[in-house]
Tab-separated table of C-alpha atoms and ligand atoms in Angstrom:
chain	number	residue	atom	x	y	z
A	1	ALA	CA	-0.192	-0.062	0.138
A	2	GLN	CA	2.632	2.435	0.287
A	3	ASP	CA	3.710	2.604	-3.323
A	4	ALA	CA	-0.173	4.238	-3.332
A	5	THR	CA	0.828	7.084	-1.300
A	6	PRO	CA	1.498	9.524	-2.574
A	7	PRO	CA	4.847	11.435	-2.953
A	8	MET	CA	5.347	13.380	0.367
A	9	PRO	CA	5.839	15.968	2.113
A	10	TRP	CA	1.597	15.911	2.793
A	11	PHE	CA	-0.707	19.087	3.150
A	12	GLY	CA	-3.430	20.172	3.800
A	13	MET	CA	-4.426	23.165	3.230
A	14	ASP	CA	-7.846	25.236	3.966
A	15	ILE	CA	-7.641	29.150	2.105
A	16	GLY	CA	-10.988	30.883	4.417
A	17	GLY	CA	-11.969	33.989	3.873
A	18	THR	CA	-9.380	34.939	6.573
A	19	LEU	CA	-7.576	32.582	7.851
A	20	THR	CA	-5.292	29.659	6.009
A	21	LYS	CA	-5.543	27.171	7.820
A	22	LEU	CA	-2.753	24.362	6.604
A	23	VAL	CA	-1.515	21.000	8.153
A	24	TYR	CA	1.156	19.083	8.090
A	25	PHE	CA	2.261	14.728	8.328
A	26	GLU	CA	5.704	14.333	9.441
A	27	PRO	CA	6.146	10.849	9.156
A	28	THR	CA	7.685	8.789	12.352
A	29	ASP	CA	8.420	6.057	10.800
A	30	LEU	CA	11.236	6.668	8.378
A	31	SER	CA	13.348	3.764	7.762
A	32	GLU	CA	17.188	4.572	7.343
A	33	ALA	CA	16.859	3.772	3.118
A	34	GLU	CA	13.969	5.840	3.698
A	35	GLU	CA	15.902	8.597	5.559
A	36	GLU	CA	18.750	8.182	3.514
A	37	SER	CA	17.220	8.767	-0.442
A	38	GLU	CA	14.960	11.585	1.181
A	39	VAL	CA	15.753	14.458	-0.498
A	40	GLU	CA	17.018	17.292	1.282
A	41	THR	CA	14.350	19.556	0.562
A	42	ILE	CA	12.056	17.497	2.142
A	43	LYS	CA	14.486	17.406	5.017
A	44	ASN	CA	14.611	21.209	5.435
A	45	ILE	CA	10.874	21.438	4.658
A	46	ARG	CA	10.256	19.375	7.601
A	47	ARG	CA	13.034	21.110	9.466
A	48	TYR	CA	12.127	24.575	9.502
A	49	LEU	CA	8.146	23.727	10.043
A	50	LYS	CA	9.221	22.139	13.010
A	51	SER	CA	11.520	24.742	15.209
A	52	ASN	CA	9.784	27.228	14.247
A	53	LYS	CA	6.359	28.199	16.748
A	54	ALA	CA	6.101	31.646	14.350
A	55	TYR	CA	6.725	32.353	10.288
A	56	GLY	CA	7.826	35.476	9.679
A	57	GLU	CA	4.910	37.889	11.183
A	58	THR	CA	1.959	36.283	10.773
A	59	GLY	CA	2.411	32.962	10.663
A	60	HIS	CA	1.669	30.827	13.939
A	61	ARG	CA	1.820	26.938	14.897
A	62	ASP	CA	-1.013	26.330	17.509
A	63	ALA	CA	1.739	23.288	19.373
A	64	HIS	CA	-1.141	22.765	21.738
A	65	LEU	CA	-2.849	21.459	19.191
A	66	GLN	CA	-0.090	18.559	17.271
A	67	MET	CA	-1.252	15.328	17.843
A	68	GLU	CA	2.109	12.200	17.612
A	69	SER	CA	2.179	8.269	16.549
A	70	VAL	CA	-1.368	9.393	14.390
A	71	SER	CA	-2.139	6.979	10.854
A	72	VAL	CA	-2.513	9.077	7.612
A	73	GLY	CA	-2.794	6.451	4.526
A	74	ASN	CA	-1.086	3.738	5.460
A	75	ARG	CA	1.951	5.888	7.484
A	76	ILE	CA	2.528	6.801	11.018
A	77	GLY	CA	3.444	10.255	12.159
A	78	THR	CA	3.205	14.076	13.508
A	79	LEU	CA	-0.215	16.218	12.703
A	80	HIS	CA	0.863	20.134	12.646
A	81	PHE	CA	-1.592	22.510	11.962
A	82	ILE	CA	0.016	26.193	11.336
A	83	ARG	CA	-2.408	29.475	10.170
A	84	PHE	CA	-1.996	32.236	8.698
A	85	PRO	CA	-3.694	35.714	7.693
A	86	THR	CA	-5.491	35.266	4.265
A	87	SER	CA	-4.390	38.098	3.326
A	88	GLU	CA	-1.046	37.363	3.288
A	89	MET	CA	-0.931	34.281	0.942
A	90	ARG	CA	1.281	36.500	-1.676
A	91	GLN	CA	4.366	36.455	0.903
A	92	PHE	CA	3.441	32.635	1.290
A	93	LEU	CA	4.197	31.796	-1.977
A	94	GLU	CA	7.101	33.772	-1.498
A	95	LEU	CA	7.762	31.387	2.325
A	96	CYS	CA	7.536	27.993	-0.138
A	97	LYS	CA	9.525	29.337	-3.215
A	98	SER	CA	12.431	29.802	-0.412
A	99	LYS	CA	12.533	27.084	0.517
A	100	GLY	CA	12.598	25.096	-2.059
A	101	MET	CA	9.245	23.945	-2.809
A	102	ALA	CA	8.470	24.814	-6.069
A	103	SER	CA	11.089	22.095	-7.493
A	104	LEU	CA	9.176	19.090	-5.963
A	105	ALA	CA	6.569	18.646	-7.860
A	106	SER	CA	4.926	17.370	-5.234
A	107	THR	CA	0.370	17.697	-4.982
A	108	ILE	CA	-1.391	20.245	-2.479
A	109	CYS	CA	-4.486	19.176	-2.400
A	110	ALA	CA	-6.720	22.488	-1.230
A	111	THR	CA	-9.864	23.577	0.354
A	112	GLY	CA	-11.956	26.766	1.160
A	113	GLY	CA	-13.044	29.775	-1.237
A	114	GLY	CA	-9.070	30.770	-1.842
A	115	ALA	CA	-8.777	27.387	-3.929
A	116	TYR	CA	-10.736	28.730	-6.129
A	117	LYS	CA	-8.946	32.087	-5.887
A	118	PHE	CA	-5.124	31.163	-5.801
A	119	GLU	CA	-5.175	27.861	-8.539
A	120	GLU	CA	-3.251	30.398	-10.896
A	121	GLY	CA	-0.635	31.665	-8.331
A	122	PHE	CA	-0.345	28.519	-6.634
A	123	GLN	CA	0.667	27.322	-11.106
A	124	ARG	CA	2.058	30.894	-11.222
A	125	GLU	CA	4.822	31.418	-8.972
A	126	MET	CA	5.705	26.685	-7.519
A	127	ASN	CA	3.993	25.270	-10.884
A	128	LEU	CA	2.440	24.008	-8.406
A	129	THR	CA	-1.162	22.569	-9.210
A	130	LEU	CA	-4.028	22.111	-6.640
A	131	HIS	CA	-6.713	19.296	-6.409
A	132	LYS	CA	-9.370	21.283	-5.144
A	133	PHE	CA	-12.299	19.303	-2.774
A	134	ASP	CA	-15.438	21.134	-1.701
A	135	GLU	CA	-14.458	22.283	2.119
A	136	LEU	CA	-17.752	21.320	3.165
A	137	ASP	CA	-16.924	17.409	2.341
A	138	SER	CA	-13.453	18.528	3.861
A	139	LEU	CA	-15.082	19.639	7.423
A	140	ILE	CA	-17.705	17.033	7.806
A	141	SER	CA	-14.158	14.130	7.287
A	142	GLY	CA	-12.005	15.866	8.977
A	143	ILE	CA	-14.019	16.734	11.696
A	144	GLU	CA	-14.307	12.854	11.510
A	145	TYR	CA	-11.374	11.542	11.319
A	146	ILE	CA	-9.792	13.474	14.713
A	147	GLU	CA	-12.786	13.179	16.880
A	148	ASP	CA	-12.097	9.348	15.949
A	149	ASN	CA	-7.666	9.925	16.764
A	150	ASN	CA	-8.894	11.965	19.424
A	151	MET	CA	-11.095	9.924	20.791
A	152	ASP	CA	-10.629	10.973	24.709
A	153	SER	CA	-9.841	14.550	24.276
A	154	GLU	CA	-11.197	16.149	20.941
A	155	CYS	CA	-14.329	16.602	22.293
A	156	TYR	CA	-16.340	19.031	25.361
A	157	TYR	CA	-18.587	21.113	26.893
A	158	PHE	CA	-18.887	24.077	30.291
A	159	LEU	CA	-21.537	23.048	33.664
A	160	ASN	CA	-22.255	25.461	34.897
A	161	PRO	CA	-21.616	27.413	31.710
A	162	ARG	CA	-23.597	30.739	34.253
A	163	SER	CA	-20.263	30.953	36.822
A	164	PRO	CA	-17.915	32.438	37.128
A	165	ASN	CA	-17.088	29.520	40.132
A	166	LEU	CA	-18.729	26.415	38.988
A	167	CYS	CA	-18.411	26.577	35.261
A	168	GLN	CA	-16.168	23.136	34.041
A	169	LYS	CA	-14.986	22.635	30.977
A	170	VAL	CA	-15.744	18.631	30.746
A	171	THR	CA	-15.269	16.511	28.488
A	172	TYR	CA	-17.506	14.823	25.848
A	173	ASP	CA	-18.578	11.607	24.691
A	174	PHE	CA	-18.568	11.629	21.536
A	175	SER	CA	-18.563	7.409	20.177
A	176	ASN	CA	-22.419	7.764	18.986
A	177	PRO	CA	-22.464	10.764	17.393
A	178	TYR	CA	-25.265	10.589	15.147
A	179	PRO	CA	-27.343	12.633	13.865
A	180	PHE	CA	-25.352	15.723	14.756
A	181	LEU	CA	-25.849	19.818	13.660
A	182	VAL	CA	-22.690	21.222	12.662
A	183	VAL	CA	-22.689	25.249	13.687
A	184	ASN	CA	-19.423	26.211	11.589
A	185	ILE	CA	-18.099	29.986	12.779
A	186	GLY	CA	-15.449	31.451	10.484
A	187	SER	CA	-15.973	33.849	8.668
A	188	GLY	CA	-19.757	34.060	8.035
A	189	VAL	CA	-21.532	30.739	9.685
A	190	SER	CA	-22.749	27.241	7.888
A	191	ILE	CA	-24.578	24.808	9.610
A	192	LEU	CA	-24.550	21.610	8.412
A	193	ALA	CA	-26.819	18.051	9.688
A	194	VAL	CA	-25.198	15.071	9.429
A	195	ASP	CA	-26.922	12.649	9.685
A	196	GLY	CA	-24.593	9.684	9.225
A	197	PRO	CA	-21.267	8.704	8.138
A	198	ASP	CA	-20.745	10.944	5.165
A	199	ASP	CA	-24.677	12.595	5.258
A	200	TYR	CA	-25.101	15.831	5.419
A	201	ARG	CA	-26.780	18.336	4.235
A	202	ARG	CA	-26.073	22.117	4.179
A	203	VAL	CA	-29.698	23.538	6.143
A	204	SER	CA	-28.353	26.987	6.669
A	205	GLY	CA	-26.393	29.796	7.406
A	206	THR	CA	-25.326	33.344	7.846
A	207	SER	CA	-23.472	36.243	7.208
A	208	LEU	CA	-23.144	37.337	10.934
A	209	GLY	CA	-19.831	35.647	11.372
A	210	GLY	CA	-16.744	35.428	12.856
A	211	GLY	CA	-16.205	38.313	10.058
A	212	THR	CA	-18.675	40.517	10.903
A	213	PHE	CA	-17.377	40.612	14.544
A	214	LEU	CA	-14.300	41.413	13.689
A	215	GLY	CA	-15.177	43.734	11.200
A	216	LEU	CA	-17.891	45.675	13.874
A	217	CYS	CA	-14.843	45.262	16.313
A	218	CYS	CA	-11.931	47.514	14.677
A	219	LEU	CA	-15.064	49.997	13.379
A	220	LEU	CA	-15.261	50.952	16.311
A	221	THR	CA	-13.651	50.524	19.542
A	222	GLY	CA	-10.040	50.720	16.513
A	223	CYS	CA	-8.663	47.378	17.420
A	224	ASN	CA	-6.826	46.492	14.912
A	225	THR	CA	-6.216	41.810	15.083
A	226	PHE	CA	-8.773	39.343	16.936
A	227	GLU	CA	-7.355	38.900	19.786
A	228	GLU	CA	-7.532	42.591	20.784
A	229	ALA	CA	-11.332	43.167	20.052
A	230	ILE	CA	-11.216	39.367	22.192
A	231	GLU	CA	-8.778	40.501	25.183
A	232	LEU	CA	-10.832	44.362	24.512
A	233	ALA	CA	-15.156	42.029	25.214
A	234	ALA	CA	-13.575	40.342	28.154
A	235	ASN	CA	-13.054	43.457	30.329
A	236	GLY	CA	-16.101	45.726	28.844
A	237	ASN	CA	-19.057	45.635	29.679
A	238	ASN	CA	-22.653	45.737	27.005
A	239	GLU	CA	-24.962	46.242	30.198
A	240	ASN	CA	-23.646	49.711	28.938
A	241	ILE	CA	-25.075	49.715	25.450
A	242	ASP	CA	-27.830	46.722	24.643
A	243	LYS	CA	-31.123	47.851	26.213
A	244	LEU	CA	-32.189	45.009	29.204
A	245	VAL	CA	-35.637	43.551	30.047
A	246	ARG	CA	-35.007	45.324	33.168
A	247	ASP	CA	-34.475	48.433	30.625
A	248	ILE	CA	-38.150	48.124	29.076
A	249	TYR	CA	-40.272	46.211	32.002
A	250	GLY	CA	-38.812	47.876	35.065
A	251	GLY	CA	-37.784	44.186	35.525
A	252	ASP	CA	-38.725	40.376	34.724
A	253	TYR	CA	-41.694	40.341	31.338
A	254	GLU	CA	-43.011	37.206	33.509
A	255	ARG	CA	-45.589	36.524	31.902
A	256	PHE	CA	-43.212	35.452	29.770
A	257	GLY	CA	-41.137	34.509	31.620
A	258	LEU	CA	-38.624	35.835	30.145
A	259	SER	CA	-35.667	37.858	33.594
A	260	GLY	CA	-35.389	41.427	33.249
A	261	ASP	CA	-31.319	40.625	32.992
A	262	ILE	CA	-32.092	39.444	29.861
A	263	VAL	CA	-30.912	41.395	26.252
A	264	ALA	CA	-34.522	42.902	25.066
A	265	SER	CA	-32.553	45.178	22.220
A	266	SER	CA	-28.914	44.725	21.008
A	267	PHE	CA	-27.479	48.214	20.895
A	268	GLY	CA	-31.285	49.336	21.847
A	269	HIS	CA	-29.251	52.327	24.602
A	270	MET	CA	-27.742	53.399	20.831
A	271	ASN	CA	-30.138	55.834	20.148
A	272	SER	CA	-29.060	57.575	23.629
A	273	ALA	CA	-26.772	60.395	23.225
A	274	GLU	CA	-26.079	61.086	27.502
A	275	LYS	CA	-25.313	56.949	27.200
A	276	ARG	CA	-23.701	57.095	24.453
A	277	ALA	CA	-21.055	60.085	26.509
A	278	ASN	CA	-20.381	56.910	28.779
A	279	VAL	CA	-19.302	53.599	26.972
A	280	SER	CA	-15.726	52.961	26.578
A	281	ARG	CA	-14.795	50.370	23.748
A	282	GLU	CA	-14.402	48.161	25.927
A	283	ASP	CA	-18.393	48.462	26.093
A	284	LEU	CA	-18.830	48.537	22.528
A	285	ALA	CA	-16.266	45.275	22.419
A	286	CYS	CA	-18.226	43.005	24.843
A	287	ALA	CA	-22.268	44.664	23.420
A	288	THR	CA	-20.466	43.521	19.516
A	289	LEU	CA	-19.446	39.738	21.080
A	290	ILE	CA	-22.827	39.423	22.760
A	291	THR	CA	-24.524	40.046	19.605
A	292	ILE	CA	-23.035	38.414	16.747
A	293	THR	CA	-22.721	34.975	19.462
A	294	ASN	CA	-26.155	35.514	20.509
A	295	ASN	CA	-27.996	35.506	17.212
A	296	ILE	CA	-25.611	32.761	16.120
A	297	GLY	CA	-27.154	30.990	19.052
A	298	SER	CA	-31.043	31.406	18.534
A	299	ILE	CA	-30.695	30.207	14.213
A	300	ALA	CA	-28.831	27.217	15.387
A	301	ARG	CA	-31.252	26.825	18.557
A	302	MET	CA	-33.654	27.248	15.373
A	303	VAL	CA	-32.237	24.820	13.445
A	304	ALA	CA	-31.772	22.667	15.886
A	305	ALA	CA	-35.930	21.959	16.778
A	306	ASN	CA	-36.376	21.937	12.928
A	307	GLU	CA	-34.103	19.066	11.979
A	308	LYS	CA	-34.949	17.598	15.814
A	309	ILE	CA	-31.096	17.179	16.389
A	310	GLU	CA	-29.950	18.042	20.324
A	311	LYS	CA	-26.109	18.059	20.251
A	312	VAL	CA	-24.805	20.797	18.488
A	313	LEU	CA	-21.617	20.742	17.502
A	314	PHE	CA	-19.889	23.778	17.476
A	315	VAL	CA	-16.617	24.677	15.158
A	316	GLY	CA	-14.456	28.194	13.377
A	317	ASN	CA	-11.773	30.302	14.746
A	318	PHE	CA	-14.460	32.927	16.043
A	319	LEU	CA	-14.386	30.544	18.497
A	320	ARG	CA	-10.534	30.064	19.301
A	321	VAL	CA	-9.264	31.998	22.514
A	322	ASN	CA	-12.893	33.053	23.396
A	323	PRO	CA	-14.337	31.576	26.172
A	324	ILE	CA	-17.016	34.300	26.460
A	325	SER	CA	-18.974	33.051	23.425
A	326	MET	CA	-18.171	29.461	23.698
A	327	LYS	CA	-19.984	30.265	27.715
A	328	LEU	CA	-23.098	31.674	25.616
A	329	LEU	CA	-23.626	29.490	23.715
A	330	SER	CA	-23.346	27.231	26.106
A	331	HIS	CA	-26.836	28.843	27.725
A	332	ALA	CA	-28.339	29.952	24.982
A	333	MET	CA	-28.655	26.349	24.353
A	334	GLU	CA	-29.685	24.870	26.840
A	335	PHE	CA	-31.487	27.692	28.287
A	336	TRP	CA	-33.780	28.006	25.909
A	337	SER	CA	-34.387	24.203	24.505
A	338	GLU	CA	-35.074	23.782	28.371
A	339	GLY	CA	-32.344	21.553	28.531
A	340	LYS	CA	-32.766	19.698	25.653
A	341	LEU	CA	-29.169	20.909	23.874
A	342	LYS	CA	-26.207	20.777	24.519
A	343	ALA	CA	-23.453	23.105	22.904
A	344	ILE	CA	-19.931	20.669	22.059
A	345	PHE	CA	-17.120	22.021	21.312
A	346	LEU	CA	-14.011	20.682	19.436
A	347	GLU	CA	-10.202	21.036	21.078
A	348	HIS	CA	-9.372	21.761	16.773
A	349	GLU	CA	-11.534	24.567	16.513
A	350	GLY	CA	-10.551	25.503	13.028
A	351	TYR	CA	-8.568	22.855	11.349
A	352	PHE	CA	-10.408	20.574	10.746
A	353	GLY	CA	-11.477	21.851	6.697
A	354	ALA	CA	-7.762	21.659	6.259
A	355	VAL	CA	-7.447	17.499	8.026
A	356	GLY	CA	-10.085	16.573	5.768
A	357	CYS	CA	-8.370	18.072	2.913
A	358	LEU	CA	-5.552	16.161	4.009
A	359	LEU	CA	-7.908	13.238	3.467
A	360	GLU	CA	-8.188	13.553	0.103
A	361	LEU	CA	-4.721	13.523	-0.691
A	362	MET	CA	-4.440	9.981	0.687
A	363	LYS	CA	-7.753	8.522	-1.061
B	1	LIG	P1	-12.246	31.345	7.320
B	1	LIG	O1	-12.512	29.712	7.276
B	1	LIG	O2	-14.040	32.072	6.928
B	1	LIG	O3	-11.175	33.105	7.327
B	1	LIG	P2	-12.173	29.913	9.570
B	1	LIG	O4	-12.642	29.454	10.182
B	1	LIG	O5	-10.800	30.538	10.443
B	1	LIG	O6	-12.649	30.519	8.954
B	1	LIG	O7	-12.586	31.524	11.483
B	1	LIG	C1	-12.272	33.079	10.797
B	1	LIG	C2	-12.756	34.014	12.344
B	1	LIG	O8	-11.971	32.989	13.141
B	1	LIG	C3	-12.146	35.221	11.527
B	1	LIG	O9	-13.921	35.950	10.982
B	1	LIG	C4	-13.134	36.359	13.371
B	1	LIG	O10	-13.166	36.391	14.077
B	1	LIG	C5	-11.662	34.386	13.848
B	1	LIG	N1	-10.146	34.983	14.706
B	1	LIG	C6	-9.861	33.090	14.916
B	1	LIG	N2	-9.058	34.199	15.288
B	1	LIG	C7	-8.306	35.160	14.638
B	1	LIG	C8	-6.621	35.523	13.798
B	1	LIG	N3	-5.581	35.680	14.654
B	1	LIG	N4	-7.296	36.702	12.355
B	1	LIG	C9	-8.310	37.023	12.734
B	1	LIG	N5	-9.111	35.828	12.726
B	1	LIG	C10	-9.442	35.546	13.606
């Protein structure tokens, strides 16, 4: 079977609207003969990728997500997870060229919109033909692969998501997965219903996604990065921006069981000049994060009810370093469904499309 596998190096790439995700498989089972015959370029690429955590100004390897001793295409090795902004694609191509990638005549599998948009650039700059795969097919097969290979520690949920003292991250046993919903929160949002292995439908989506949060946050606060936006949000109070049920009712709206502290109108205070004069950048970031998160949560709930599905997986890089949104989604799913729905999260967040794409290379 070894003969049937493609030549190394093995990469899967997901070129999204905001971030490009790269998964690299490093074989750890090389025989001595293989090691000797391996071309210098491949050794160099491996050395370069492994020895660094940061590549230039904007590339990062998520070392904490690295997976050891996994099997890909009959080989055993390590999966490395790397990301950089899609806006830096030109610099990435330059880097690949300088590392000698262009001379390897290997196949790169790519998914995401950028696989189409940058196809010509890869051809021209590196003489590389991209093998393109559908991003949602890749996403689903990536989730299934990682779930199988990292069963004990991939999925989790939050217990007591609203209580700072009692909130706990708990491992979720996903060995009996079907059916489940996947809410992929990237630049935009796609919602998929998965009924069985290789059996899924895209049932809904919204353009109000992670890109909207970041875009609005930059406009409103002058921040420049996602990390900064999240940091601001963590130190803000949305009650200075949003109109709550109690701002309208003076207390709870008892007849329909709406507690006074529920948001009735996102940004509803901002028509008042007086209120506007008293908000901070932190408050604005916080309200933006909550607005976008709650909107996605409520669409996810409607889809789950429609499809009669109770397990809802949230993935995508919007959830990166973003416990506020994860806890909010956890609470919202449980509360508004009277405990029927469960929000589940995955450690490898935004990398499933790239993993699925790498697996396509083996087919
Ligand atoms: P896409 O494939 O559309 O690029 P991702 O799943 O990679 O989608 O998620 C992109 C979103 O992730 C951004 O819109 C932003 O909300 C969030 N994000 C997390 N980390 C970063 C980062 N370092 N730079 C930019 N956006 C980030």
